[in-house]
């Protein structure tokens, strides 16, 4: 038993050890993965709660699983109104947006990811917004069966507004620059995107950066520009005094300056006019570094257009002045000979003539008055169409002006055996806002037409009514105050409906084929223009065989002392002045006109002495020497204009109280108003109407004597 043996059993546990080691490693890896998963979950949660963009997580049924705090803040909603809800039902179904449905139900199932999907919608809480949506469809859970949708929302409303206009971009430039000053790529994008030439200088006025449009506009390269002193650019072409003033004097004090105009002649692009907007910016993150940013707007073409407009306006004004002077001259040249023709014809008609001569004189008067009416109407329509008519609105008492018009047409009505009646002319005084002379002109035209186109034994009625609701129009807007309607009603043949639209057209003489009445066809066209210029309306109601009603409507005005002094019976018959010798001074360069006035006075007012002079400069001395009770004054004198004579007479205390009556062929309303304002008491148009002349002389001389 001394021999010993050793039994050695060998078990191969290599694989087991490897398995155990693998299991341990797996456990460690699983633990590490769990840590990573937990950290990833926390990290994802942190991202969701940190990002500024609204972010929302949906399940496969499109119900909200999670939303970021920024989502609640931006869309003004609470978690209770959001979590678990179908996305389309959010905000009382405000999220039921067709384009959002298209993204979630059509695009994502096919693509699983989609960026920059633009949606525009008007929310009740935050208003109209434009959004960019980035969407991801993610598989989760065992076998990837669980699906979620991650939806990020970027509000681009303000960016869209900025892109909408370059002007707004410029206004926002300072704010954008402050926010993005250190974001070089963003700044580079702005510089290279704007269409205006843009240049950035350092504090030494050397070029740091310019936009692509700067190179294109000024025909230069980067090598010729970057790092150069701005005044040295283009072979020192930029050494412009006004640019130096902006950069070296204005900007150091103001730090910002807009619309600074600089004009310069460049060799490459010629003479240009530019507006500079400049900003001095301190870059705080880089210490004391400062830069100057200025944008250049080329306004050369705009300036050229403005200059052309100024020239065109000046030309138009010169043309208007020339037209006005031409009208005035034509008026004077046409009316001056008519004054002698009609004046002497009236005097002859007032005397004793054999029947043949009487008939001839009547024909002269008839033809002369027709020619005068034609001259007046042609000049009127020319002035209206050229904008030379001036309307001076004031409160005008209707009753008096209607009586004046009736008085003037009275003789024609008697000769045509037409009865003129006035109805509903209310006892209380009614005023309209109108030009006294122009309103009388329109009324005369309407009443005169009613008499001319009436039948023998017919009648004309003038009615006046107040209408509570106004239909008058001024500057394109309806006037809501009361209006006064003046109607001229005749018993003539009336007007067929087919002619009604042509009635107020120039040179249209409706019914002229049925009557021998003379006319130009301008009266109603002129009347329409004048009434509309006085903020009123004019129209006609007529039917063939039943007469016509021509009416005008004007805004009612507050009453004031009436310019009209009334027409008394004594005035109609020609009131005689007091039986004592008095003098009238007539300043007139046309001898035939002097002879006419002299003969009128000798025939009808023999107790009045006429003193005449053909020059205006001696008017004051004549007035002092002869002490006239009245001065008759022509405007077109050889040595001085009549308006200057008025000033001379008004300036001397010895002559300032003598009444002045203008007798002229000039009929420019604006000039008449200026002369009346300067001191003239009245204005008589040539040719002189003898009856009207005597009325004015009588009234003025009697008033002078009473004073």
XYZ file of C-alpha atoms in Angstrom:
707
model
C 0.000 0.000 0.000
C 2.987 2.277 -0.271
C 2.278 3.209 -3.811
C 0.100 6.302 -4.223
C -1.825 7.409 -7.203
C -3.586 10.691 -7.918
C -6.827 10.824 -9.793
C -7.411 14.094 -11.655
C -10.813 14.798 -13.094
C -11.048 17.602 -15.628
C -14.281 19.441 -16.369
C -14.285 21.919 -19.211
C -16.234 24.954 -17.969
C -14.947 27.367 -20.566
C -18.264 27.771 -22.279
C -20.047 28.128 -18.981
C -17.618 30.777 -17.870
C -18.041 32.576 -21.162
C -21.810 32.360 -20.765
C -21.604 33.613 -17.188
C -19.253 36.378 -18.280
C -21.582 37.219 -21.155
C -24.551 37.281 -18.841
C -22.742 39.585 -16.478
C -21.732 41.794 -19.339
C -25.303 41.759 -20.625
C -26.605 42.717 -17.193
C -24.132 45.579 -17.067
C -25.022 46.643 -20.604
C -28.713 46.463 -19.793
C -28.131 48.567 -16.690
C -26.117 51.039 -18.774
C -28.811 51.076 -21.442
C -31.447 51.675 -18.803
C -29.416 54.577 -17.461
C -29.050 55.917 -21.000
C -32.756 55.445 -21.677
C -33.673 57.160 -18.421
C -31.238 59.982 -19.165
C -32.541 60.219 -22.737
C -36.073 60.427 -21.423
C -35.090 63.149 -18.961
C -33.114 64.914 -21.678
C -36.036 64.710 -24.112
C -38.350 65.994 -21.377
C -35.910 68.830 -20.691
C -35.765 69.690 -24.393
C -39.550 69.711 -24.630
C -39.820 72.024 -21.619
C -36.901 74.259 -22.669
C -37.326 74.990 -26.379
C -38.970 78.319 -27.141
C -40.903 76.999 -30.122
C -44.346 75.564 -29.349
C -44.029 71.741 -29.505
C -46.831 69.189 -29.339
C -46.823 65.339 -29.201
C -49.774 63.400 -30.647
C -50.661 59.708 -30.447
C -51.680 57.677 -33.489
C -55.291 58.827 -32.972
C -54.089 62.452 -33.219
C -54.873 63.155 -29.576
C -52.497 65.363 -27.575
C -50.081 63.383 -25.365
C -47.786 66.222 -24.349
C -47.260 69.926 -25.104
C -44.469 72.343 -24.192
C -44.872 75.248 -21.859
C -44.261 77.586 -24.805
C -47.274 76.008 -26.577
C -49.551 76.934 -23.672
C -48.041 80.423 -23.431
C -48.200 81.157 -27.153
C -51.710 79.855 -27.869
C -53.160 81.103 -24.535
C -54.507 77.670 -23.452
C -54.188 75.471 -20.347
C -53.173 71.773 -20.033
C -56.758 70.900 -19.078
C -57.956 72.273 -22.419
C -55.228 70.386 -24.307
C -54.033 66.983 -23.004
C -56.072 64.057 -24.335
C -57.983 66.204 -26.795
C -58.202 65.545 -30.524
C -55.966 68.201 -32.083
C -58.754 69.461 -34.366
C -60.995 70.075 -31.318
C -58.517 72.379 -29.559
C -59.685 75.944 -28.878
C -63.350 75.201 -29.587
C -62.415 73.512 -32.932
C -60.236 76.421 -34.018
C -57.544 73.882 -34.919
C -59.787 72.217 -37.477
C -57.612 73.692 -40.225
C -57.758 72.073 -43.721
C -54.007 72.434 -44.318
C -53.212 70.858 -40.913
C -55.501 67.916 -41.779
C -53.659 67.524 -45.081
C -50.289 67.348 -43.289
C -51.352 64.880 -40.589
C -53.652 62.640 -42.626
C -52.146 62.667 -46.117
C -48.502 63.773 -46.149
C -47.104 62.190 -42.939
C -48.461 58.665 -43.482
C -46.467 58.619 -46.736
C -43.296 60.542 -45.820
C -43.021 60.151 -41.975
C -41.207 63.487 -41.879
C -41.964 66.889 -43.330
C -40.362 70.308 -42.711
C -41.363 73.952 -43.311
C -45.036 73.245 -43.968
C -46.712 76.671 -44.026
C -50.136 77.137 -42.422
C -52.043 80.431 -42.027
C -54.986 80.762 -39.618
C -56.910 83.385 -37.655
C -57.154 82.437 -33.959
C -59.674 84.175 -31.724
C -57.197 84.537 -28.835
C -54.018 85.592 -30.657
C -55.271 86.797 -34.032
C -54.090 85.931 -37.520
C -50.808 83.923 -37.502
C -48.593 82.390 -40.161
C -46.791 79.214 -38.957
C -44.143 76.795 -40.225
C -44.740 73.197 -39.066
C -41.974 70.566 -38.765
C -43.536 67.077 -38.290
C -42.014 63.664 -37.391
C -43.838 60.318 -37.227
C -41.911 58.089 -34.721
C -42.266 54.313 -34.078
C -42.077 53.312 -30.387
C -42.651 50.308 -28.131
C -42.210 46.565 -28.823
C -42.010 45.904 -32.499
C -42.394 49.565 -33.205
C -46.128 49.186 -33.084
C -46.744 52.348 -31.095
C -46.631 55.515 -33.223
C -46.406 59.123 -32.093
C -46.294 62.354 -34.049
C -44.008 65.168 -32.975
C -45.161 68.584 -34.257
C -42.960 71.728 -33.868
C -44.560 75.083 -34.589
C -42.583 78.156 -35.643
C -44.459 81.478 -35.762
C -43.245 83.391 -38.843
C -45.939 86.093 -38.905
C -43.523 88.943 -38.228
C -40.960 87.602 -40.685
C -43.650 87.518 -43.378
C -44.560 91.121 -42.609
C -40.901 92.110 -42.885
C -40.587 90.329 -46.223
C -43.747 92.081 -47.467
C -41.965 95.365 -48.079
C -38.489 96.767 -48.312
C -39.573 99.946 -46.587
C -40.576 98.031 -43.485
C -37.321 96.088 -43.675
C -35.400 99.364 -43.513
C -37.450 100.520 -40.534
C -36.752 97.255 -38.736
C -33.066 97.293 -39.706
C -31.835 98.873 -36.477
C -33.777 96.416 -34.273
C -32.657 93.440 -36.376
C -29.067 94.686 -36.281
C -29.083 94.899 -32.465
C -30.447 91.372 -32.149
C -28.242 89.796 -34.812
C -25.119 91.957 -34.667
C -22.913 89.025 -33.602
C -24.620 86.521 -35.915
C -22.265 87.039 -38.841
C -23.939 84.582 -41.195
C -27.332 86.195 -40.620
C -25.859 89.672 -41.088
C -24.136 88.493 -44.252
C -27.460 87.208 -45.569
C -29.155 90.560 -44.918
C -26.374 92.512 -46.580
C -26.468 90.333 -49.673
C -30.260 90.194 -49.871
C -31.379 93.829 -49.742
C -31.734 95.507 -53.117
C -30.410 98.885 -51.964
C -26.649 99.381 -51.998
C -25.472 98.878 -48.408
C -22.036 99.634 -47.016
C -20.420 98.979 -43.590
C -17.513 101.133 -42.374
C -15.309 100.779 -39.336
C -14.588 103.699 -37.047
C -11.704 104.784 -39.316
C -14.193 105.067 -42.189
C -12.683 102.111 -44.022
C -14.940 99.683 -45.837
C -15.609 96.476 -43.895
C -18.371 95.011 -45.992
C -20.663 95.994 -48.842
C -23.691 94.348 -50.407
C -23.683 92.722 -53.802
C -26.045 95.448 -55.007
C -23.390 98.060 -54.128
C -20.907 96.412 -56.511
C -23.549 96.096 -59.222
C -24.833 99.655 -58.937
C -21.504 101.499 -58.687
C -19.671 99.188 -61.145
C -16.805 98.319 -58.772
C -15.165 95.080 -57.551
C -14.430 93.874 -53.978
C -10.694 94.391 -54.578
C -11.342 98.074 -55.250
C -13.557 98.449 -52.192
C -12.873 96.327 -49.086
C -10.351 97.897 -46.677
C -10.293 101.202 -48.553
C -11.010 104.594 -47.015
C -14.486 105.500 -48.280
C -13.295 108.827 -49.681
C -10.671 106.979 -51.801
C -13.185 104.731 -53.559
C -13.368 105.043 -57.337
C -10.117 107.008 -57.610
C -11.268 109.452 -54.872
C -14.653 110.013 -56.521
C -16.277 109.442 -53.138
C -14.485 112.420 -51.633
C -17.811 114.277 -51.567
C -18.149 117.299 -49.209
C -21.731 116.437 -48.201
C -20.718 112.829 -47.456
C -17.868 114.110 -45.273
C -20.341 116.341 -43.451
C -22.610 113.367 -42.730
C -19.876 110.993 -41.562
C -17.638 113.444 -39.678
C -20.034 116.072 -38.295
C -23.638 114.809 -38.156
C -23.240 111.136 -37.204
C -20.826 111.645 -34.268
C -23.524 113.842 -32.688
C -26.742 112.084 -33.696
C -25.669 108.405 -34.233
C -28.510 108.048 -36.718
C -29.660 110.066 -39.719
C -32.217 109.381 -42.453
C -32.944 110.785 -45.923
C -29.697 112.719 -46.224
C -29.561 113.884 -49.839
C -26.272 113.773 -51.748
C -25.761 114.628 -55.418
C -22.613 113.621 -57.294
C -21.342 112.958 -60.814
C -19.620 109.545 -60.994
C -17.421 108.705 -63.950
C -18.810 105.175 -64.315
C -22.541 105.766 -63.789
C -22.960 109.492 -64.365
C -24.751 112.072 -62.246
C -26.792 110.513 -59.445
C -28.958 111.869 -56.637
C -28.932 109.636 -53.553
C -30.667 109.446 -50.184
C -28.453 108.088 -47.406
C -29.739 106.424 -44.234
C -26.873 106.179 -41.738
C -26.477 104.394 -38.398
C -23.572 104.508 -35.951
C -23.533 101.189 -34.024
C -21.437 100.259 -31.005
C -20.729 96.521 -30.832
C -20.777 96.018 -27.069
C -19.510 92.423 -27.084
C -16.365 93.615 -28.778
C -15.541 96.418 -26.402
C -15.242 99.859 -27.879
C -15.507 98.771 -31.512
C -17.967 100.872 -33.486
C -19.199 100.564 -37.049
C -21.163 102.801 -39.404
C -23.865 101.288 -41.536
C -25.484 103.278 -44.295
C -27.913 102.413 -47.046
C -28.005 104.237 -50.371
C -31.226 104.845 -52.264
C -30.917 106.132 -55.810
C -33.637 108.760 -56.341
C -32.298 110.205 -59.597
C -35.263 109.123 -61.692
C -37.721 110.200 -59.022
C -36.068 113.633 -58.827
C -36.120 113.924 -62.602
C -39.828 113.096 -62.609
C -40.442 115.605 -59.797
C -38.507 118.271 -61.706
C -40.489 117.502 -64.846
C -43.702 117.763 -62.844
C -42.583 121.116 -61.431
C -41.777 122.312 -64.935
C -45.077 120.967 -66.246
C -46.925 122.675 -63.402
C -45.130 125.947 -64.121
C -45.943 125.573 -67.821
C -49.569 124.841 -66.985
C -49.722 127.877 -64.706
C -48.169 130.038 -67.432
C -50.632 128.589 -69.927
C -53.525 129.315 -67.556
C -52.287 132.866 -67.038
C -51.917 133.301 -70.802
C -55.383 131.810 -71.307
C -56.814 134.086 -68.643
C -55.125 137.107 -70.208
C -56.368 136.022 -73.638
C -59.937 135.678 -72.360
C -59.704 139.057 -70.684
C -58.281 140.645 -73.820
C -60.855 138.962 -76.054
C -63.594 140.119 -73.705
C -62.278 143.659 -73.826
C -61.705 143.741 -77.590
C -65.113 142.248 -78.388
C -67.120 144.207 -75.852
C -65.583 147.640 -76.443
C -67.010 148.118 -79.982
C -70.266 146.477 -78.868
C -70.519 149.138 -76.148
C -70.718 151.908 -78.746
C -73.003 149.946 -81.094
C -75.567 148.977 -78.476
C -75.243 152.168 -76.444
C -75.945 154.530 -79.301
C -78.624 152.159 -80.645
C -80.385 152.315 -77.260
C -80.209 156.120 -77.283
C -81.631 156.225 -80.810
C -84.396 153.819 -79.801
C -85.324 156.110 -76.907
C -85.679 159.078 -79.285
C -88.293 159.883 -81.914
C -87.670 157.977 -85.160
C -89.636 157.349 -88.309
C -90.988 153.756 -88.466
C -88.355 152.569 -90.955
C -85.525 153.905 -88.801
C -87.182 152.536 -85.674
C -87.331 149.114 -87.283
C -83.671 149.327 -88.298
C -82.579 150.380 -84.810
C -84.587 147.529 -83.289
C -82.853 145.116 -85.643
C -79.458 146.528 -84.619
C -80.377 146.085 -80.942
C -81.708 142.587 -81.496
C -78.679 141.430 -83.471
C -76.275 143.231 -81.148
C -77.803 141.633 -78.055
C -77.684 138.230 -79.742
C -74.017 138.770 -80.608
C -73.333 139.948 -77.052
C -75.043 136.840 -75.613
C -72.936 134.685 -77.931
C -69.733 136.472 -76.815
C -70.682 136.077 -73.149
C -71.537 132.398 -73.427
C -68.485 131.431 -75.508
C -66.197 133.234 -73.068
C -68.018 131.675 -70.109
C -67.744 128.114 -71.415
C -64.082 128.698 -72.303
C -63.360 129.951 -68.781
C -65.219 127.051 -67.178
C -63.371 124.448 -69.233
C -59.999 126.074 -68.521
C -60.674 126.351 -64.786
C -60.754 130.146 -64.858
C -64.228 130.483 -63.333
C -64.037 131.586 -59.697
C -67.019 131.067 -57.412
C -67.330 133.356 -54.388
C -69.902 131.739 -52.119
C -71.864 133.794 -49.614
C -75.389 133.822 -48.158
C -77.689 135.134 -50.932
C -81.321 136.130 -50.232
C -83.476 134.364 -52.801
C -86.528 136.622 -52.994
C -84.554 139.680 -54.039
C -82.463 137.925 -56.669
C -85.571 136.332 -58.229
C -87.237 139.759 -58.437
C -84.112 141.171 -60.087
C -84.184 138.404 -62.707
C -87.924 138.875 -63.340
C -87.407 142.634 -63.695
C -84.723 142.116 -66.355
C -86.842 139.640 -68.376
C -90.035 141.697 -67.939
C -89.869 143.515 -71.306
C -89.238 140.291 -73.266
C -92.190 138.639 -71.507
C -94.475 141.546 -72.413
C -93.427 141.483 -76.066
C -94.041 137.695 -76.220
C -97.335 138.084 -74.290
C -96.126 135.671 -71.598
C -97.258 136.234 -68.025
C -94.578 135.830 -65.324
C -95.809 134.934 -61.849
C -93.963 134.257 -58.623
C -95.476 131.675 -56.259
C -94.529 130.357 -52.830
C -91.942 133.090 -52.330
C -92.220 132.804 -48.561
C -92.560 136.015 -46.556
C -89.560 135.216 -44.400
C -86.163 135.746 -45.978
C -84.491 132.580 -47.228
C -80.802 132.384 -47.991
C -78.757 129.988 -50.084
C -74.991 129.510 -50.150
C -74.101 130.760 -53.633
C -72.280 133.286 -55.799
C -74.700 136.220 -56.136
C -73.829 137.172 -59.723
C -73.556 133.612 -61.009
C -76.858 132.574 -59.419
C -78.548 135.565 -61.057
C -76.970 134.523 -64.377
C -78.448 131.012 -64.065
C -81.903 132.271 -63.045
C -81.906 134.746 -65.924
C -81.052 131.954 -68.336
C -83.827 129.671 -67.059
C -86.505 132.409 -66.932
C -85.415 133.826 -70.278
C -85.652 130.337 -71.884
C -89.069 129.777 -70.314
C -90.292 133.020 -71.911
C -88.597 132.502 -75.297
C -89.794 128.935 -75.816
C -93.296 129.517 -74.443
C -96.425 129.965 -76.500
C -98.241 133.254 -76.977
C -100.489 133.890 -74.021
C -98.625 131.304 -71.932
C -97.275 131.729 -68.435
C -94.120 131.228 -66.418
C -94.226 130.552 -62.677
C -91.273 130.745 -60.292
C -91.652 128.705 -57.113
C -89.357 128.442 -54.110
C -89.545 125.589 -51.555
C -87.474 124.298 -48.635
C -86.547 120.615 -48.731
C -85.498 119.032 -45.450
C -83.263 116.277 -46.802
C -80.448 117.536 -49.001
C -79.300 115.931 -52.200
C -76.650 118.543 -52.966
C -73.122 117.365 -53.541
C -69.861 119.107 -52.687
C -66.390 117.647 -53.411
C -68.024 114.315 -54.202
C -69.848 114.056 -50.848
C -73.564 114.402 -50.133
C -74.641 117.420 -48.110
C -77.178 116.481 -45.455
C -78.480 119.968 -44.542
C -81.610 121.630 -45.902
C -81.679 122.709 -49.523
C -83.730 125.362 -51.307
C -85.358 124.372 -54.596
C -86.145 127.129 -57.100
C -88.423 125.932 -59.912
C -89.153 127.718 -63.200
C -92.390 126.285 -64.633
C -93.505 127.069 -68.184
C -96.511 126.180 -70.353
C -94.487 125.552 -73.503
C -94.406 122.518 -75.777
C -92.278 120.464 -73.394
C -89.330 118.205 -74.215
C -89.435 114.625 -75.489
C -87.667 112.018 -73.338
C -85.265 111.187 -76.195
C -83.766 114.690 -75.905
C -83.558 114.904 -72.098
C -80.028 113.461 -71.831
C -78.701 115.981 -74.383
C -80.317 119.015 -72.808
C -77.326 120.191 -70.749
C -74.700 119.388 -73.405
C -72.859 122.333 -75.011
C -74.212 123.534 -78.382
C -77.335 121.350 -78.132
C -80.436 123.388 -79.050
C -83.353 121.081 -78.377
C -86.482 122.216 -80.232
C -84.644 124.820 -82.337
C -86.164 123.261 -85.424
C -89.602 124.257 -84.132
C -88.854 127.877 -83.238
C -87.167 130.914 -84.723
C -85.659 131.800 -81.359
C -81.950 132.511 -81.614
C -79.443 130.932 -79.260
C -76.073 129.210 -78.956
C -77.003 126.054 -77.080
C -74.539 127.002 -74.341
C -76.806 128.554 -71.707
C -77.919 125.345 -69.973
C -74.435 123.787 -70.174
C -72.980 126.865 -68.469
C -75.790 126.899 -65.900
C -75.117 123.270 -64.993
C -71.394 123.924 -64.495
C -72.046 127.017 -62.380
C -74.660 125.382 -60.132
C -72.445 122.337 -59.573
C -69.542 124.672 -58.726
C -71.837 126.165 -56.054
C -72.383 122.666 -54.560
C -75.876 122.414 -55.989
C -77.869 120.473 -58.560
C -79.840 121.438 -61.640
C -82.400 119.387 -63.545
C -85.559 119.320 -65.576
C -88.895 117.511 -65.459
C -90.719 117.645 -68.766
C -93.063 115.827 -71.068
C -93.884 116.603 -74.681
C -96.996 118.780 -74.899
C -97.163 119.449 -71.137
C -94.570 122.132 -70.525
C -91.319 121.932 -68.519
C -90.081 122.491 -64.980
C -86.434 123.544 -64.752
C -85.196 123.481 -61.152
C -82.064 124.193 -59.170
C -81.219 123.106 -55.634
C -78.681 124.897 -53.422
C -77.660 124.440 -49.762
C -79.635 126.624 -47.365
C -77.497 129.225 -45.568
C -77.844 131.274 -42.410
C -79.322 134.721 -43.093
C -77.342 137.954 -42.913
C -77.738 141.520 -44.114
C -78.754 141.272 -47.739
C -76.550 142.658 -50.493
C -79.709 143.162 -52.554
C -81.298 146.533 -51.879
C -84.685 145.733 -53.427
C -86.436 146.941 -56.557
C -88.919 149.655 -55.769
C -91.461 151.037 -58.199
C -89.561 154.313 -58.312
C -86.382 152.454 -59.290
C -88.217 150.586 -62.045
C -89.415 153.878 -63.454
C -85.986 155.507 -63.165
C -85.610 157.621 -60.028
C -84.478 161.176 -60.723
C -81.619 162.593 -58.739
C -82.007 165.749 -56.723
C -82.383 168.879 -58.813
C -78.920 170.304 -58.434
C -75.817 170.262 -60.583
C -73.492 167.422 -59.805
C -70.418 166.054 -61.527
C -69.278 162.597 -62.636
C -65.628 161.941 -63.445
C -65.192 159.358 -66.240
C -61.691 157.872 -66.645
C -61.723 156.159 -70.053
C -59.310 156.045 -73.023
C -61.940 155.174 -75.678
C -63.486 158.406 -76.989
C -66.606 156.725 -78.396
C -67.395 155.340 -74.936
C -66.977 158.802 -73.419
C -69.283 160.258 -76.081
C -71.854 157.522 -75.377
C -71.951 158.199 -71.613
C -72.015 161.950 -72.281
C -75.017 161.581 -74.596
C -76.850 159.267 -72.146
C -76.469 161.864 -69.388
C -77.377 164.794 -71.641
C -80.548 162.997 -72.764
C -81.710 161.468 -69.464
C -79.852 163.254 -66.651
C -79.160 166.768 -67.974
C -78.330 168.115 -64.499
C -75.250 165.882 -64.283
C -72.000 167.274 -65.664
C -69.536 164.767 -67.165
C -65.790 165.356 -66.760
C -63.562 162.945 -68.704
C -59.870 162.069 -68.757
C -58.114 159.383 -70.745
C -55.307 158.891 -68.210
C -55.413 157.343 -64.761
C -52.356 158.903 -63.145
C -54.091 162.304 -62.951
C -57.307 160.819 -61.490
C -56.594 161.981 -57.927
C -55.914 165.552 -58.997
C -59.039 165.640 -61.210
C -61.129 164.326 -58.314
C -59.692 166.964 -55.957
C -60.237 169.764 -58.490
C -63.802 168.899 -59.610
C -65.143 167.154 -56.459
C -67.312 164.637 -58.395
C -70.131 162.765 -56.697
C -69.184 159.599 -58.617
C -66.180 158.242 -60.519
C -66.650 155.951 -63.529
C -63.473 153.965 -64.160
C -62.278 151.836 -67.076
C -59.607 149.235 -66.279
C -57.551 149.134 -69.477
C -55.926 152.584 -69.459
C -52.856 153.541 -71.510
C -50.720 154.664 -68.548
C -51.941 152.617 -65.585
C -54.303 149.776 -64.740
C -57.634 150.679 -63.195
C -56.903 148.622 -60.043
C -53.963 150.945 -59.365
C -56.186 154.004 -59.846
C -58.529 152.669 -57.123
C -55.583 152.320 -54.728
C -54.434 155.887 -55.467
C -57.919 157.286 -54.885
C -58.437 155.258 -51.701
C -55.052 156.307 -50.322
C -55.800 160.071 -50.487
C -58.161 161.295 -47.711
C -59.617 163.916 -50.080
C -60.825 161.291 -52.575
C -61.212 158.152 -50.444
C -64.963 158.638 -49.895
C -65.895 159.163 -53.562
C -67.766 156.067 -54.832
C -66.150 154.290 -57.788
C -68.102 152.344 -60.425
C -66.057 150.107 -62.737
C -67.148 150.123 -66.399
C -65.106 147.515 -68.233
C -65.204 144.812 -70.865
C -63.132 142.486 -68.641
C -65.366 139.818 -67.084
C -62.976 137.727 -64.974
C -64.872 137.015 -61.734
C -61.754 136.829 -59.593
C -60.674 140.268 -60.794
C -64.139 141.699 -60.144
C -64.038 140.407 -56.555
C -60.564 141.864 -56.034
C -61.689 145.278 -57.306
C -64.776 145.242 -55.078
C -62.578 144.336 -52.111
C -60.203 147.168 -53.047
C -63.002 149.757 -52.741
C -65.131 149.803 -55.909
C -68.872 150.133 -55.185
C -70.216 148.411 -58.290
C -69.232 146.885 -61.617
C -70.878 147.492 -65.018
C -70.055 145.255 -67.961
C -69.597 146.683 -71.422
C -71.667 147.057 -73.505
C -73.615 149.345 -71.186
C -77.297 148.710 -70.665
C -78.662 152.274 -70.544
C -81.438 151.471 -68.066
C -79.125 149.618 -65.703
C -76.517 152.372 -66.001
C -79.045 155.063 -65.024
C -80.291 153.001 -62.064
C -76.803 152.610 -60.657
C -75.957 156.277 -61.235
C -79.175 157.404 -59.535
C -78.778 155.065 -56.596
C -75.125 155.955 -56.019
C -75.557 159.711 -56.402
C -78.576 159.802 -54.071
C -76.803 157.710 -51.463
C -73.747 159.946 -51.762
C -75.885 163.026 -51.202
C -77.605 161.530 -48.135
C -74.245 160.546 -46.614
